[in-house]
Coordinates of C-alpha atoms and ligand atoms in Angstrom, one line a residue:
M1 CA -26.3 13.9 -78.1
G2 CA -25.5 11.5 -81.0
G3 CA -24.6 12.2 -84.5
S4 CA -22.5 11.1 -87.5
A5 CA -18.7 11.4 -87.8
V6 CA -15.9 10.6 -90.2
V7 CA -12.5 9.9 -88.6
V8 CA -9.7 10.6 -91.0
G9 CA -6.8 8.2 -90.1
G10 CA -6.9 4.7 -88.8
G11 CA -3.9 4.9 -86.4
I12 CA -4.1 4.3 -82.7
G13 CA -5.8 7.7 -82.1
G14 CA -8.3 7.3 -85.0
L15 CA -9.4 3.8 -84.0
A16 CA -9.6 4.8 -80.3
V17 CA -11.8 7.8 -81.0
A18 CA -14.1 5.7 -83.2
I19 CA -14.6 3.3 -80.3
G20 CA -15.3 6.1 -77.9
L21 CA -17.8 7.9 -80.3
R22 CA -19.7 4.6 -81.0
R23 CA -19.8 4.0 -77.2
V24 CA -21.7 7.4 -76.8
G25 CA -24.1 6.7 -79.6
W26 CA -22.4 8.1 -82.7
E27 CA -22.4 6.6 -86.2
V28 CA -18.7 6.5 -87.2
T29 CA -16.7 5.8 -90.4
V30 CA -12.9 5.6 -90.2
V31 CA -11.1 6.4 -93.5
E32 CA -7.5 5.3 -93.8
R33 CA -5.3 5.9 -96.8
A34 CA -3.2 2.7 -96.3
P35 CA -4.6 -0.2 -98.3
V36 CA -4.3 -2.5 -95.3
L37 CA -5.1 -1.6 -91.7
A38 CA -2.0 -2.8 -89.8
D39 CA 0.0 -0.2 -88.0
V40 CA 3.6 -0.5 -88.9
G41 CA 6.1 0.3 -86.2
A42 CA 7.9 -1.7 -83.6
G43 CA 6.8 -1.6 -80.0
I44 CA 5.1 0.8 -77.7
S45 CA 5.0 1.4 -74.0
L46 CA 1.7 2.4 -72.4
H47 CA 1.7 4.3 -69.1
A48 CA -1.2 4.3 -66.6
N49 CA -2.9 7.2 -68.3
G50 CA -3.0 5.3 -71.7
L51 CA -4.3 2.1 -70.0
R52 CA -6.9 4.0 -68.0
A53 CA -8.1 5.7 -71.3
L54 CA -8.4 2.3 -72.9
D55 CA -10.5 1.1 -69.8
A56 CA -12.7 4.1 -70.1
L57 CA -13.3 3.5 -73.9
D58 CA -14.2 -0.2 -73.3
A59 CA -13.3 -2.1 -70.1
G60 CA -12.9 -5.3 -72.1
L61 CA -10.5 -3.6 -74.4
G62 CA -8.3 -2.4 -71.5
A63 CA -8.2 -6.0 -70.1
R64 CA -7.3 -7.5 -73.5
V65 CA -4.5 -5.0 -74.0
R66 CA -3.1 -5.8 -70.5
A67 CA -3.3 -9.5 -71.2
A68 CA -1.3 -9.1 -74.4
A69 CA 1.2 -6.7 -72.9
R70 CA 4.2 -7.3 -70.7
P71 CA 4.5 -5.4 -67.4
Q72 CA 7.7 -3.5 -67.3
Y73 CA 9.0 -4.1 -63.7
T74 CA 12.8 -4.2 -64.2
G75 CA 15.3 -2.1 -66.0
G76 CA 16.3 1.5 -66.1
T77 CA 19.1 3.6 -67.6
R78 CA 22.7 2.6 -68.3
A79 CA 25.8 4.0 -69.9
P80 CA 27.2 2.4 -73.0
A81 CA 29.8 0.3 -71.1
G82 CA 27.0 -1.1 -69.0
R83 CA 27.3 1.0 -65.8
R84 CA 23.8 1.5 -64.2
L85 CA 22.7 5.1 -64.0
A86 CA 19.2 4.8 -62.7
R87 CA 16.8 2.0 -61.8
M88 CA 13.2 1.7 -62.9
D89 CA 11.0 0.7 -60.1
G90 CA 7.9 -0.9 -61.7
A91 CA 6.6 -2.2 -58.4
A92 CA 6.6 1.4 -57.0
L93 CA 4.7 2.6 -60.0
E94 CA 2.2 -0.2 -59.6
R95 CA 1.7 0.8 -55.9
E96 CA 1.1 4.4 -56.9
L97 CA -0.9 3.9 -60.0
G98 CA -2.3 0.4 -59.9
T99 CA -0.2 -0.6 -62.9
P100 CA 3.4 -0.5 -64.0
I101 CA 4.2 0.6 -67.6
V102 CA 3.4 -2.2 -70.1
G103 CA 5.1 -3.0 -73.4
I104 CA 3.2 -4.3 -76.4
S105 CA 3.9 -4.5 -80.2
R106 CA 2.2 -1.8 -82.0
A107 CA 0.7 -4.3 -84.5
E108 CA -0.9 -6.2 -81.6
L109 CA -2.3 -3.0 -80.0
H110 CA -3.7 -1.9 -83.4
R111 CA -5.3 -5.4 -83.9
L112 CA -7.0 -5.2 -80.6
L113 CA -8.4 -1.7 -81.3
R114 CA -9.6 -2.9 -84.7
A115 CA -11.3 -5.9 -83.2
A116 CA -13.3 -3.5 -81.0
L117 CA -15.0 -2.0 -84.1
P118 CA -17.3 -3.5 -86.6
A119 CA -15.5 -4.2 -89.9
Q120 CA -18.0 -2.0 -91.8
C121 CA -16.8 1.1 -89.9
L122 CA -13.4 1.0 -91.6
V123 CA -12.7 2.1 -95.1
V124 CA -9.2 1.5 -96.3
G125 CA -7.2 2.7 -99.3
V126 CA -8.8 6.1 -99.4
E127 CA -7.0 9.4 -98.7
V128 CA -8.9 12.5 -97.4
T129 CA -6.9 15.6 -98.1
S130 CA -9.6 18.3 -97.6
V131 CA -13.1 18.7 -96.2
V132 CA -15.8 21.4 -96.9
G133 CA -18.1 23.0 -94.4
T134 CA -21.7 23.5 -95.4
D135 CA -24.1 26.4 -94.6
S136 CA -26.0 24.1 -92.2
G137 CA -22.8 23.6 -90.2
R138 CA -22.2 20.0 -91.3
V139 CA -19.1 18.9 -93.1
R140 CA -18.7 17.2 -96.5
V141 CA -15.9 14.6 -96.8
P142 CA -14.9 13.2 -100.2
V143 CA -14.6 9.4 -99.5
G144 CA -13.5 7.5 -102.6
N145 CA -15.9 8.2 -105.4
G146 CA -18.6 9.5 -103.1
V147 CA -19.1 12.3 -100.5
K148 CA -20.2 11.8 -97.0
E149 CA -22.0 14.7 -95.1
V150 CA -21.6 14.4 -91.4
D151 CA -21.9 16.3 -88.1
L152 CA -18.2 16.0 -87.2
V153 CA -14.9 15.2 -88.8
V154 CA -12.0 14.0 -86.6
A155 CA -8.6 14.7 -88.1
A156 CA -6.5 11.8 -86.8
D157 CA -4.2 11.9 -89.8
G158 CA -0.9 12.0 -88.0
V159 CA 2.1 14.4 -87.7
H160 CA 2.0 15.4 -91.4
S161 CA -1.8 16.0 -91.2
R162 CA -3.3 17.4 -94.4
L163 CA -6.4 18.5 -92.6
R164 CA -4.4 20.5 -90.0
A165 CA -2.7 22.3 -92.9
Q166 CA -6.1 23.1 -94.4
L167 CA -7.6 24.4 -91.1
F168 CA -4.5 26.3 -90.0
P169 CA -2.8 27.5 -93.1
D170 CA -0.6 30.0 -91.2
H171 CA 0.8 27.3 -88.8
P172 CA 4.4 26.4 -89.8
G173 CA 3.6 22.6 -89.5
P174 CA 5.9 20.0 -88.1
T175 CA 9.6 20.6 -87.5
Y176 CA 12.5 18.1 -87.7
S177 CA 13.5 17.4 -84.0
G178 CA 17.2 16.8 -84.9
S179 CA 16.9 13.1 -84.0
T180 CA 16.3 10.1 -86.2
V181 CA 15.0 6.7 -85.0
V182 CA 15.9 3.2 -86.2
R183 CA 13.8 0.4 -84.7
A184 CA 12.7 -3.2 -85.1
I185 CA 11.3 -6.2 -83.3
T186 CA 13.6 -9.2 -82.9
E187 CA 12.9 -12.3 -84.9
R188 CA 13.1 -14.6 -81.9
P189 CA 13.2 -14.3 -78.1
V190 CA 16.4 -12.8 -76.8
G191 CA 17.7 -13.5 -73.3
L192 CA 17.0 -10.3 -71.4
D193 CA 17.7 -9.4 -67.8
A194 CA 15.5 -6.3 -67.9
D195 CA 11.9 -5.6 -69.1
F196 CA 12.8 -2.1 -70.3
E197 CA 16.1 -0.4 -70.6
L198 CA 17.6 2.8 -72.1
T199 CA 21.3 3.3 -72.6
W200 CA 22.5 6.8 -73.1
G201 CA 25.6 7.8 -74.9
G202 CA 26.6 11.1 -76.4
G203 CA 23.7 12.3 -78.6
A204 CA 22.4 8.8 -78.8
E205 CA 20.1 6.4 -77.0
F206 CA 19.5 2.7 -77.4
G207 CA 16.5 1.1 -75.7
H208 CA 14.5 -2.1 -75.6
I209 CA 11.0 -3.1 -74.5
A210 CA 10.5 -6.8 -73.8
F211 CA 7.3 -8.4 -75.0
V212 CA 5.2 -11.3 -73.4
D213 CA 6.6 -13.8 -75.9
G214 CA 10.2 -13.1 -75.2
R215 CA 10.9 -11.1 -78.3
A216 CA 11.7 -7.4 -77.9
E217 CA 11.5 -4.2 -79.7
W218 CA 14.7 -2.1 -79.8
H219 CA 15.1 1.5 -80.9
A220 CA 18.2 3.6 -81.6
V221 CA 17.5 7.3 -81.4
Y222 CA 20.4 9.6 -82.4
N223 CA 21.2 13.1 -83.5
A224 CA 21.6 13.3 -87.3
P225 CA 20.8 15.6 -90.2
V226 CA 17.4 15.0 -91.7
G227 CA 17.1 12.5 -94.5
V228 CA 20.3 10.5 -94.1
R229 CA 19.7 6.9 -95.1
Y230 CA 22.0 3.8 -95.4
P231 CA 21.9 0.9 -97.9
D232 CA 22.2 -1.5 -94.9
V233 CA 20.8 0.2 -91.8
L234 CA 21.3 -2.8 -89.6
A235 CA 25.1 -2.8 -90.4
E236 CA 25.1 0.9 -89.6
M237 CA 23.5 0.1 -86.2
R238 CA 26.2 -2.5 -85.5
R239 CA 28.8 0.0 -86.4
R240 CA 27.3 2.6 -84.0
F241 CA 26.0 0.4 -81.2
G242 CA 27.7 -3.0 -81.6
S243 CA 30.3 -2.2 -79.0
W244 CA 27.8 -1.1 -76.4
H245 CA 26.9 -3.4 -73.4
E246 CA 24.8 -6.6 -73.8
P247 CA 22.0 -7.2 -74.6
I248 CA 22.5 -4.5 -77.3
P249 CA 24.6 -6.7 -79.7
A250 CA 22.3 -9.7 -79.0
L251 CA 19.2 -7.6 -79.9
L252 CA 20.9 -6.5 -83.2
D253 CA 21.9 -10.1 -83.9
G254 CA 18.4 -11.3 -83.3
T255 CA 16.9 -9.0 -85.9
R256 CA 16.3 -9.6 -89.6
A257 CA 17.6 -6.8 -91.8
D258 CA 14.3 -6.4 -93.6
A259 CA 12.5 -5.8 -90.3
V260 CA 14.3 -2.6 -89.6
L261 CA 12.4 0.7 -89.9
H262 CA 14.1 4.1 -90.1
H263 CA 12.2 7.5 -89.6
D264 CA 13.2 11.0 -88.9
I265 CA 11.3 12.4 -85.8
H266 CA 9.1 15.4 -86.5
E267 CA 7.2 17.3 -83.9
L268 CA 4.9 20.4 -83.6
V269 CA 7.1 22.9 -82.0
T270 CA 4.7 25.8 -82.5
P271 CA 1.6 24.8 -80.5
L272 CA -1.8 24.9 -82.3
P273 CA -4.1 27.8 -81.3
A274 CA -7.1 25.4 -81.1
F275 CA -7.8 21.7 -81.4
A276 CA -11.1 22.3 -83.3
A277 CA -12.2 24.6 -86.1
G278 CA -15.8 24.6 -87.1
R279 CA -17.0 21.0 -86.9
I280 CA -13.5 19.5 -87.3
A281 CA -11.5 18.2 -84.3
L282 CA -7.8 17.5 -84.3
L283 CA -6.6 14.5 -82.3
G284 CA -3.4 12.6 -81.6
D285 CA -0.2 13.5 -83.5
A286 CA -2.2 15.7 -85.9
A287 CA -2.9 18.0 -82.9
H288 CA 0.3 17.6 -80.8
A289 CA 3.0 15.5 -82.3
M290 CA 5.8 15.2 -79.8
T291 CA 9.2 13.6 -79.6
P292 CA 9.2 10.0 -78.1
H293 CA 11.4 10.9 -75.1
L294 CA 8.6 10.4 -72.6
G295 CA 6.8 7.5 -74.4
Q296 CA 3.6 9.6 -74.2
G297 CA 2.5 10.3 -77.8
A298 CA 0.0 7.4 -78.2
C299 CA -1.1 7.7 -74.5
Q300 CA -2.0 11.3 -75.2
A301 CA -3.9 10.3 -78.4
L302 CA -5.9 7.8 -76.2
E303 CA -6.6 10.5 -73.7
D304 CA -7.9 12.7 -76.5
A305 CA -10.2 10.0 -77.7
V306 CA -11.9 9.5 -74.4
V307 CA -12.2 13.2 -73.6
L308 CA -13.7 14.0 -77.1
A309 CA -16.3 11.3 -76.8
A310 CA -17.2 12.3 -73.2
A311 CA -17.4 16.0 -74.1
L312 CA -19.7 15.4 -77.1
A313 CA -21.9 13.1 -74.9
A314 CA -22.1 15.7 -72.1
E315 CA -22.7 18.9 -74.1
P316 CA -26.0 19.8 -75.9
T317 CA -24.4 20.7 -79.2
V318 CA -21.3 19.6 -81.3
D319 CA -19.9 23.1 -81.1
A320 CA -20.1 23.1 -77.3
G321 CA -18.6 19.6 -77.1
L322 CA -15.7 20.7 -79.3
S323 CA -15.0 23.8 -77.1
R324 CA -15.0 21.6 -74.1
Y325 CA -12.6 19.1 -75.8
D326 CA -10.2 22.0 -76.8
A327 CA -10.3 23.4 -73.2
E328 CA -9.7 20.1 -71.6
R329 CA -7.1 18.6 -73.9
R330 CA -4.9 21.5 -75.4
P331 CA -3.2 22.7 -72.2
R332 CA -2.4 19.2 -71.0
S333 CA -1.2 17.6 -74.2
Q334 CA 0.9 20.7 -75.2
A335 CA 2.5 20.7 -71.7
V336 CA 3.4 17.0 -72.2
A337 CA 4.8 17.8 -75.6
R338 CA 7.0 20.5 -74.1
A339 CA 8.1 18.1 -71.3
A340 CA 9.0 15.5 -73.9
R341 CA 11.2 18.0 -75.8
Q342 CA 12.9 19.0 -72.6
A343 CA 13.4 15.3 -71.6
G344 CA 15.2 14.8 -75.0
R345 CA 17.3 17.9 -74.5
M346 CA 18.5 16.7 -71.0
G347 CA 18.9 13.1 -72.2
Q348 CA 19.3 11.6 -75.6
R349 CA 20.2 14.8 -77.4
L350 CA 23.1 15.9 -75.1
A351 CA 26.3 15.4 -77.1
H352 CA 29.1 17.4 -75.5
P353 CA 31.2 15.0 -73.4
L354 CA 31.2 17.3 -70.4
A355 CA 27.4 17.7 -70.5
V356 CA 27.1 13.9 -70.8
A357 CA 29.3 13.4 -67.8
V358 CA 27.2 15.9 -65.7
R359 CA 23.9 14.2 -66.8
D360 CA 25.2 10.8 -66.0
T361 CA 26.4 11.8 -62.5
A362 CA 23.1 13.6 -61.8
L363 CA 21.2 10.5 -62.8
R364 CA 23.4 8.2 -60.7
L365 CA 23.0 10.3 -57.6
A366 CA 19.2 10.8 -57.9
P367 CA 17.2 8.7 -55.6
S368 CA 14.8 6.2 -57.4
R369 CA 11.8 8.0 -56.1
V370 CA 12.8 11.0 -58.3
T371 CA 12.5 8.7 -61.4
V372 CA 9.1 7.4 -60.1
R373 CA 7.9 11.0 -59.6
A374 CA 9.0 12.0 -63.1
V375 CA 6.8 9.2 -64.6
L376 CA 3.9 10.0 -62.2
R377 CA 3.8 13.6 -63.3
H378 CA 2.3 12.6 -66.7
A379 CA 0.9 9.1 -66.1
D380 CA -1.3 9.9 -63.2
W381 CA -4.3 11.0 -65.2
R382 CA -7.9 9.9 -64.8
P383 CA -10.3 9.8 -67.7
P384 CA -13.9 11.0 -67.6
E385 CA -16.6 8.4 -67.7
L386 CA -18.4 7.6 -70.9
G387 CA -21.6 6.7 -69.1
Ligands
FAD1 C1 10.2 6.1 -82.1 C2 8.9 6.3 -81.5 C3 8.6 5.7 -80.3 C4 7.3 5.9 -79.7 N1 7.1 5.3 -78.6 C5 5.9 5.6 -77.9 C6 5.6 4.9 -76.7 O1 6.4 4.1 -76.2 N2 4.4 5.2 -76.1 C7 3.5 6.2 -76.6 O2 2.5 6.4 -76.0 N3 3.8 6.8 -77.8 C8 5.0 6.5 -78.5 N4 5.2 7.1 -79.6 C9 4.3 8.1 -80.2 C10 3.1 7.3 -80.9 O3 3.7 6.4 -81.8 C11 2.3 8.4 -81.7 O4 2.0 9.5 -80.9 C12 0.9 7.7 -82.0 O5 1.1 6.6 -82.8 C13 0.1 8.7 -82.8 O6 -1.1 8.1 -83.3 P1 -2.0 8.8 -84.3 O7 -3.2 7.9 -84.5 O8 -2.3 10.2 -83.8 O9 -1.2 9.0 -85.6 P2 -0.6 7.9 -86.6 O10 -0.2 6.7 -85.9 O11 0.4 8.6 -87.4 O12 -1.8 7.5 -87.5 C14 -2.3 8.4 -88.6 C15 -3.0 7.5 -89.6 O13 -3.6 8.4 -90.5 C16 -3.4 7.9 -91.8 N5 -3.5 9.0 -92.7 C17 -2.6 10.0 -92.8 N6 -3.0 10.9 -93.7 C18 -4.2 10.5 -94.2 C19 -5.1 11.0 -95.2 N7 -4.9 12.1 -95.8 N8 -6.2 10.3 -95.4 C20 -6.5 9.1 -94.8 N9 -5.6 8.6 -93.9 C21 -4.5 9.3 -93.6 C22 -2.0 7.2 -91.7 O14 -1.8 6.3 -92.8 C23 -2.1 6.6 -90.4 O15 -2.6 5.3 -90.4 C24 6.4 6.9 -80.3 C25 6.7 7.5 -81.5 C26 8.0 7.3 -82.1 C27 8.3 8.0 -83.4

């Protein structure tokens, strides 16, 4: 069954679902409010489930992302003075899943997704804040000065989704997680011993993901009241993390002050009762914004994209396709969101010195297969085929 769709939001989720829908014969327009399509943000790690979703959307796309990404074989978790708490075994993950986790800059991932779509599919600089259902079951979407009438709207408009608020007016919306994130990509290659590392202090985490070209993204996630900002955020990071082990000072030194981003992390604590209402599907952060503590948000958006396209291709009507999408995606993505919150509670967010000491000891004593199993729990997912 083919049809016409408007995807609201040109982030990772929106572009991915546009690729999937086109693959199963739909005509798609992606409407993005930003004047330029270039996802800001630093770096991202993709687990096997995200990579498999990319392969299912377009085998060439999966291969191009792998070629532009750096496999994360070495690293793990350390304490601020440098003591190793847990080792990441990328080779063991590769044996189990066929791939280790890979790291890529978000801008590069976004560019590769855009390149898999014809330019005329993408409309930029247009905000969609509401849509209207018609008596025939189709949906009218105001796009700039015109109106498009389509069979399906996909709301991929992120954690602060306007369309979600329209569809579920009683839902409380996103909640501040209690953690804020400061992140950047270094200006130049930095000598790194590990592909991926997290360092846990009290109520704070500093991590890096190395890229193919030797540069790296770093992120500092820490407990803070919502909305606190600094005139010189890089200086504030040096004050907080400058005395932590290398390469943390080197990563901060290798970063230009104007490259640093600072966001408060919001999540959907109250799960949505449905991922579809009428002919509107919610996808990605609009449906299940989660904290970044498992590195699964974008991977889940990629899963949504394949499953939605496959469900619409398999079912005889849009309504049946959307019911199937809701049934297949809601339990899993909401479980991953709960697990991410829990991972934050037991990890980055722990602030009491005694709790931190117990956490660190437990991590040091845990065999490395426990860490591998924790990743496998969410990453070992197989996409449906798009035919
Ligand atoms: C610090 C941090 C680290 C993370 N690390 C990872 C990781 O390592 N691995 C991983 O898988 N995930 C990670 N994530 C999660 C991941 O970034 C998100 O889950 C993912 O980007 C969500 O994609 P999306 O397309 O649903 O939403 P978004 O990326 O938010 O895209 C929404 C798009 O919609 C547009 N838009 C919004 N409103 C409108 C409107 N009204 N009209 C038109 N356009 C609109 C926006 O401009 C935006 O382009 C991380 C998140 C954070 C905060």
